[in-house]
mmCIF file of N, CA and C and ligand atoms in Angstrom:
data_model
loop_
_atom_site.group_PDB
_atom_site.id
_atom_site.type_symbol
_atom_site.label_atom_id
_atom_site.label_comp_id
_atom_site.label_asym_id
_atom_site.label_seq_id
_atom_site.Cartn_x
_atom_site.Cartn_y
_atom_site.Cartn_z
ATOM 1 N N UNK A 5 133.854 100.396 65.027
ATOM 2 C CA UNK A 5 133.107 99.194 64.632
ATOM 3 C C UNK A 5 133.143 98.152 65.745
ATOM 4 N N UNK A 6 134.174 97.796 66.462
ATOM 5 C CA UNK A 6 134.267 96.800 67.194
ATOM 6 C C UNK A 6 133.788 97.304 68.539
ATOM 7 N N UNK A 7 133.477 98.766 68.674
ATOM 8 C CA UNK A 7 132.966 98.772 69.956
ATOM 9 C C UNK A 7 131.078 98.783 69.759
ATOM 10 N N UNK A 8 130.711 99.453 68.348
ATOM 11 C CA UNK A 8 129.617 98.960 68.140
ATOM 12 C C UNK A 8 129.159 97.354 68.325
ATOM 13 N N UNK A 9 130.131 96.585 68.107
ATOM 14 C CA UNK A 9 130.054 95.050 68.116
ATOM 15 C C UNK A 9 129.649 94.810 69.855
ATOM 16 N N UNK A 10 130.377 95.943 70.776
ATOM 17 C CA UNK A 10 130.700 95.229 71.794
ATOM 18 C C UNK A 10 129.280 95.686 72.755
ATOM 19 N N UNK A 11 128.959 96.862 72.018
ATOM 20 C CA UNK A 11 127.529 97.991 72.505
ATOM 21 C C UNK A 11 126.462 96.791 72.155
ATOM 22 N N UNK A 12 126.195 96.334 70.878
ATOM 23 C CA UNK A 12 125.124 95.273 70.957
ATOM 24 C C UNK A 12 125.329 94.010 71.802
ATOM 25 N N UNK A 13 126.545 93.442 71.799
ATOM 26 C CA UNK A 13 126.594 92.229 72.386
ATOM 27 C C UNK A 13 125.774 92.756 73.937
ATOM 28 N N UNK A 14 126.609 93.610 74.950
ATOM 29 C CA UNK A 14 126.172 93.959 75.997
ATOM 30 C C UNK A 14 124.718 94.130 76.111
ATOM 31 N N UNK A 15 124.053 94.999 74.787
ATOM 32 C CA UNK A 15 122.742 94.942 74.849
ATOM 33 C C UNK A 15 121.636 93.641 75.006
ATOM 34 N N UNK A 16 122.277 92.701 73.854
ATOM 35 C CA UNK A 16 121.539 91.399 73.733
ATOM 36 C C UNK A 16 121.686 90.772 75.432
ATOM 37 N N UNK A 17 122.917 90.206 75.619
ATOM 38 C CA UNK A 17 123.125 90.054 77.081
ATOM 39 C C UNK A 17 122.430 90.430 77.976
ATOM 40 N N UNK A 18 121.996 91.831 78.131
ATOM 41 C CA UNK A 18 121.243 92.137 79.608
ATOM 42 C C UNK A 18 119.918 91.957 79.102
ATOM 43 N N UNK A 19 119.480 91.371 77.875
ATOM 44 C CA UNK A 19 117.862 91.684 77.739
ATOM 45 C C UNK A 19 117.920 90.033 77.506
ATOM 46 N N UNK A 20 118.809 89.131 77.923
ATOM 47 C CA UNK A 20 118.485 87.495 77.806
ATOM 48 C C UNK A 20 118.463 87.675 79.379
ATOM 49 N N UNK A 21 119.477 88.189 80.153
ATOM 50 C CA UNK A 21 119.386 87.854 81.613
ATOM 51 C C UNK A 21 118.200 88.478 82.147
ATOM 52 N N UNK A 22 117.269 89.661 81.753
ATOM 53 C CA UNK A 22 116.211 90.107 82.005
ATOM 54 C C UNK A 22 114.978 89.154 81.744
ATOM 55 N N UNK A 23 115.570 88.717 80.513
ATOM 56 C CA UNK A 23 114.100 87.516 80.226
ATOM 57 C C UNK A 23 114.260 85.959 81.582
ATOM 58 N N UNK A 24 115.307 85.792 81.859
ATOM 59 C CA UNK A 24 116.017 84.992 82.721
ATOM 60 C C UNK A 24 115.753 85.281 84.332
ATOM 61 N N UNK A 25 114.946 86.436 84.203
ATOM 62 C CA UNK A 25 114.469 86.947 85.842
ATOM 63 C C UNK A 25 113.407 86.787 86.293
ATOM 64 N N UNK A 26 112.399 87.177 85.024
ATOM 65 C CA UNK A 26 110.820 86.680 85.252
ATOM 66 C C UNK A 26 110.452 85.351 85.781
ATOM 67 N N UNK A 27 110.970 84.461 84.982
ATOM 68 C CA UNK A 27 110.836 83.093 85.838
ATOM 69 C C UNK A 27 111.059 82.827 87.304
ATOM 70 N N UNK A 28 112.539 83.574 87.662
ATOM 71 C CA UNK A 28 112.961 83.257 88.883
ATOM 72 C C UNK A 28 112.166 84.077 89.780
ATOM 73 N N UNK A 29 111.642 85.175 89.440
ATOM 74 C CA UNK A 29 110.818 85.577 90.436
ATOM 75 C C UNK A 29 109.266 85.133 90.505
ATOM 76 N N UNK A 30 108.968 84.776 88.881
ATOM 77 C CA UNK A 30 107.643 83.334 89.385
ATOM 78 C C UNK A 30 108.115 82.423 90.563
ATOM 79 N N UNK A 31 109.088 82.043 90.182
ATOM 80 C CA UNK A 31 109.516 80.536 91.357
ATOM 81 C C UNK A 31 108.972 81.026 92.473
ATOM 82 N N UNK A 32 109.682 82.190 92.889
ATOM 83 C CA UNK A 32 109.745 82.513 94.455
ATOM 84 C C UNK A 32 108.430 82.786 94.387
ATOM 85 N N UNK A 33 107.734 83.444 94.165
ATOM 86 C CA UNK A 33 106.190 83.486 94.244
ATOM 87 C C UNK A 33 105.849 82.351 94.449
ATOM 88 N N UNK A 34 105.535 81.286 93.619
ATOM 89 C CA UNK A 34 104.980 80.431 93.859
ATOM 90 C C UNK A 34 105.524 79.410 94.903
ATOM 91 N N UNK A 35 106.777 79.425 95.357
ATOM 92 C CA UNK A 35 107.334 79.126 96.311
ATOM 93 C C UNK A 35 106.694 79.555 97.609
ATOM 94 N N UNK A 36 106.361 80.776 97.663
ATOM 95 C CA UNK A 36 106.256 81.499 98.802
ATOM 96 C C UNK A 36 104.723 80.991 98.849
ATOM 97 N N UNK A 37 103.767 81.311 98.311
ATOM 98 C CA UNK A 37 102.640 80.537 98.040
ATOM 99 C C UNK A 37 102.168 79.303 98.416
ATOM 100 N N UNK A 38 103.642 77.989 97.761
ATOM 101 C CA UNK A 38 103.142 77.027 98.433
ATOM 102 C C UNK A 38 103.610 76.987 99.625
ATOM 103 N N UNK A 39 103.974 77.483 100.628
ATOM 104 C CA UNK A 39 104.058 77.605 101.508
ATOM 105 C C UNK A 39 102.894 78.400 102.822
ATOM 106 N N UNK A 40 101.792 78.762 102.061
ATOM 107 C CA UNK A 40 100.367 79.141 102.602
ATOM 108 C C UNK A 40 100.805 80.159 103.546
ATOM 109 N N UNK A 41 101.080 81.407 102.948
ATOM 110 C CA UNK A 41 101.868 82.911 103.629
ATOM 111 C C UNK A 41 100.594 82.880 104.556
ATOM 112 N N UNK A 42 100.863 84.350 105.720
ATOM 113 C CA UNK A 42 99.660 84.714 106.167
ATOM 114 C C UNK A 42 99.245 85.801 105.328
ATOM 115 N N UNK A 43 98.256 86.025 104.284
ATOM 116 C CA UNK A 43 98.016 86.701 103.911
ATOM 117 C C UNK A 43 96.313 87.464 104.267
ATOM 118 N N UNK A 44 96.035 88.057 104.229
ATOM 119 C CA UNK A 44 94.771 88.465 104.122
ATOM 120 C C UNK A 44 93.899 88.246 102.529
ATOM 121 N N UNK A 45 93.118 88.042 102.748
ATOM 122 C CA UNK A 45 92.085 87.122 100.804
ATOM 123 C C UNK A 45 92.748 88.319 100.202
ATOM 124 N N UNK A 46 92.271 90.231 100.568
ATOM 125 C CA UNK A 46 92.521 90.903 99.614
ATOM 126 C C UNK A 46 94.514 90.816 98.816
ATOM 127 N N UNK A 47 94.578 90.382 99.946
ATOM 128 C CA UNK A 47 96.359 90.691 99.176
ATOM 129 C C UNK A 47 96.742 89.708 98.437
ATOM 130 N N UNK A 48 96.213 88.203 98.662
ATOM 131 C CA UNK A 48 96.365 86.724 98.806
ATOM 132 C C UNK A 48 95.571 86.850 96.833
ATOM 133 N N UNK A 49 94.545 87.456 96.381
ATOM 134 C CA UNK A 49 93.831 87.859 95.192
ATOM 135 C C UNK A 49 94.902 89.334 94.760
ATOM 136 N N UNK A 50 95.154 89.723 94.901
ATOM 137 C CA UNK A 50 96.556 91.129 94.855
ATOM 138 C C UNK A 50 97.705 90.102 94.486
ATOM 139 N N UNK A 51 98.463 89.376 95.485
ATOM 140 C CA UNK A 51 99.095 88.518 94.557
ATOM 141 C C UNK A 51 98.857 87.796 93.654
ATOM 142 N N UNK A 52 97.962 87.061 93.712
ATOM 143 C CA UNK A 52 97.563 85.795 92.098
ATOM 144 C C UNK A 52 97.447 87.120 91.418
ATOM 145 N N UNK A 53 97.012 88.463 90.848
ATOM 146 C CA UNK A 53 96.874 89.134 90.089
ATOM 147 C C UNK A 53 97.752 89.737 89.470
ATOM 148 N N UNK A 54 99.038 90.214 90.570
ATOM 149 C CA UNK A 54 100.246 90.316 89.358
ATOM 150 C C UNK A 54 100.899 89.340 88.820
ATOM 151 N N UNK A 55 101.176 87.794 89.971
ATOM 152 C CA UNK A 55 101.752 87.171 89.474
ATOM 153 C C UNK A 55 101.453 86.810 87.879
ATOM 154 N N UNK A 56 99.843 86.358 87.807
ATOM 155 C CA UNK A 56 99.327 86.388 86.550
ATOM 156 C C UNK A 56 100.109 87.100 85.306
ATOM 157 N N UNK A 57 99.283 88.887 85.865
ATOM 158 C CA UNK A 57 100.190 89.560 84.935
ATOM 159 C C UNK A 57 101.168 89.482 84.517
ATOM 160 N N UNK A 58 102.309 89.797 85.530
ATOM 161 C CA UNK A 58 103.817 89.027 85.385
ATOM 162 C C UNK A 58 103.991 88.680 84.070
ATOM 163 N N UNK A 59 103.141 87.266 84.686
ATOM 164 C CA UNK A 59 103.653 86.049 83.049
ATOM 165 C C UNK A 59 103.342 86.103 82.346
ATOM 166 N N UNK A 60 101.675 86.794 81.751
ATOM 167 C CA UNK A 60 101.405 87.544 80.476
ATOM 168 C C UNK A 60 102.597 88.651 80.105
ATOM 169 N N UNK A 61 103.074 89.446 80.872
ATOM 170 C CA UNK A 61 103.810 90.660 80.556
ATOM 171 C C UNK A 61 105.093 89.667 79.695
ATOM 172 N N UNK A 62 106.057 88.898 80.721
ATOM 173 C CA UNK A 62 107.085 87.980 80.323
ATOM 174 C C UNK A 62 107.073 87.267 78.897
ATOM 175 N N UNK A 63 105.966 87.221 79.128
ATOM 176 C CA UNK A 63 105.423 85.488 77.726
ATOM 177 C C UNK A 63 104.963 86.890 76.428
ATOM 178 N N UNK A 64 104.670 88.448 76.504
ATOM 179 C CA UNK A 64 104.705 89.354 75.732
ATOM 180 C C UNK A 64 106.483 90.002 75.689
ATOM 181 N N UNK A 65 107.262 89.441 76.089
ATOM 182 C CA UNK A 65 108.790 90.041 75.789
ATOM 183 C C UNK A 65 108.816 91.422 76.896
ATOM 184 N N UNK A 66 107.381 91.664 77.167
ATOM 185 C CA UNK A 66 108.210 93.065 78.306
ATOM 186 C C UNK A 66 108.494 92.591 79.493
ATOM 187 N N UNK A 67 109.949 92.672 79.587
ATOM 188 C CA UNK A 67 110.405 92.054 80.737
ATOM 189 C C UNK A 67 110.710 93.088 81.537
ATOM 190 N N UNK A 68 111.058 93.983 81.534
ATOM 191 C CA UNK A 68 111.221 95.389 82.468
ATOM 192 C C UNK A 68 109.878 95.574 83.188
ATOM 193 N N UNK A 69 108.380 95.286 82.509
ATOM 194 C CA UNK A 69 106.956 95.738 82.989
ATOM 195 C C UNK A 69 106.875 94.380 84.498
ATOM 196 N N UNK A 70 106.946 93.154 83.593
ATOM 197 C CA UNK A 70 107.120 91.694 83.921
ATOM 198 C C UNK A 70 107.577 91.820 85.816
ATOM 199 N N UNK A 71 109.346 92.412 85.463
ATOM 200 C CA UNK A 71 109.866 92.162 86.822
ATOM 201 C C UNK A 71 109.238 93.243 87.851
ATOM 202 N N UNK A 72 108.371 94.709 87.198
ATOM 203 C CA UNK A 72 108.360 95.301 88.167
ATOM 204 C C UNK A 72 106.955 95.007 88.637
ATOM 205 N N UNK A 73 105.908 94.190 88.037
ATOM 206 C CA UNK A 73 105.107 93.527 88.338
ATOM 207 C C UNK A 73 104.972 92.762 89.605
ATOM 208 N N UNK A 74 105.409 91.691 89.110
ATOM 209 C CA UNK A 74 106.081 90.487 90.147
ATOM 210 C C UNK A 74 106.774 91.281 91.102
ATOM 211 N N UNK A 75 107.615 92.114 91.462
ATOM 212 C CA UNK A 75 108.093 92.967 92.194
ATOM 213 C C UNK A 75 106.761 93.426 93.315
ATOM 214 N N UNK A 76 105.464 93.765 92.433
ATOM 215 C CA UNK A 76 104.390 93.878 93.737
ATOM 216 C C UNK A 76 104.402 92.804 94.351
ATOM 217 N N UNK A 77 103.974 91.984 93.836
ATOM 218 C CA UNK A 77 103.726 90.654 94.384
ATOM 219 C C UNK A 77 104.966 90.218 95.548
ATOM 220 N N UNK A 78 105.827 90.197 95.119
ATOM 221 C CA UNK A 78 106.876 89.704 96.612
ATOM 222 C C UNK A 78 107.042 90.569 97.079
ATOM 223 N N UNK A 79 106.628 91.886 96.939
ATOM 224 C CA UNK A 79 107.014 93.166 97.976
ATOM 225 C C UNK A 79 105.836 92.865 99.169
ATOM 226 N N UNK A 80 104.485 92.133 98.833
ATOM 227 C CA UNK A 80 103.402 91.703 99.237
ATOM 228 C C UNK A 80 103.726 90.584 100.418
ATOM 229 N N UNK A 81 104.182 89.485 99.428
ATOM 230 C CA UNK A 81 104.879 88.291 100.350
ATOM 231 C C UNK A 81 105.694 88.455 101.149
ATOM 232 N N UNK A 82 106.753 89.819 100.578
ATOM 233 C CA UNK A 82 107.627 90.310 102.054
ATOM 234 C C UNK A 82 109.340 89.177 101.279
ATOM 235 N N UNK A 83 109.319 88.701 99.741
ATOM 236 C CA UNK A 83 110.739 88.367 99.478
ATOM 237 C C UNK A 83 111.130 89.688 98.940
ATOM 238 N N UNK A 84 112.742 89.250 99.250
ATOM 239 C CA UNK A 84 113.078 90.575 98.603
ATOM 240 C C UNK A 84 114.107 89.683 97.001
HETATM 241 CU CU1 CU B 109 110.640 88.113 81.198
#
């Protein structure tokens, strides 16, 4: 019983710090952004498009889809 207790706690935990990631990797996007990258239009429209997604995905609870989203996007910008 108490390790069932300890199996959900761990669960809840990594799926608050997962919801807790999407944002931070908006920041850096938009960080990186306002900072006027060199991008080319197609990638520069490639980023605004996941970032977008992203935060639809986030603001829908899939945060696993969310980070690997946003994940194009700064793999684009070149953050890691
Ligand atoms: Cu999220």
């Amino acid at each position: 019983m108490k390790r069932l207790i300890l199996v959900a706690a761990s669960l809840l935990f990594s799926s608050v710090a997962l919801a807790f990631h999407c944002p931070q990797d908006m920041k850096k996007i938009d960080e990186a952004l306002a900072k006027n990258p060199k991008l080319t239009d197609a990638q520069m429209a490639d980023v605004k498009k996941y970032r977008a997604e992203g935060e639809e995905l986030h603001k829908a609870g899939k945060h696993n889809e969310s980070i690997e989203t946003l994940g194009k996007a700064m793999k684009i910008l070149n953050i890691q």
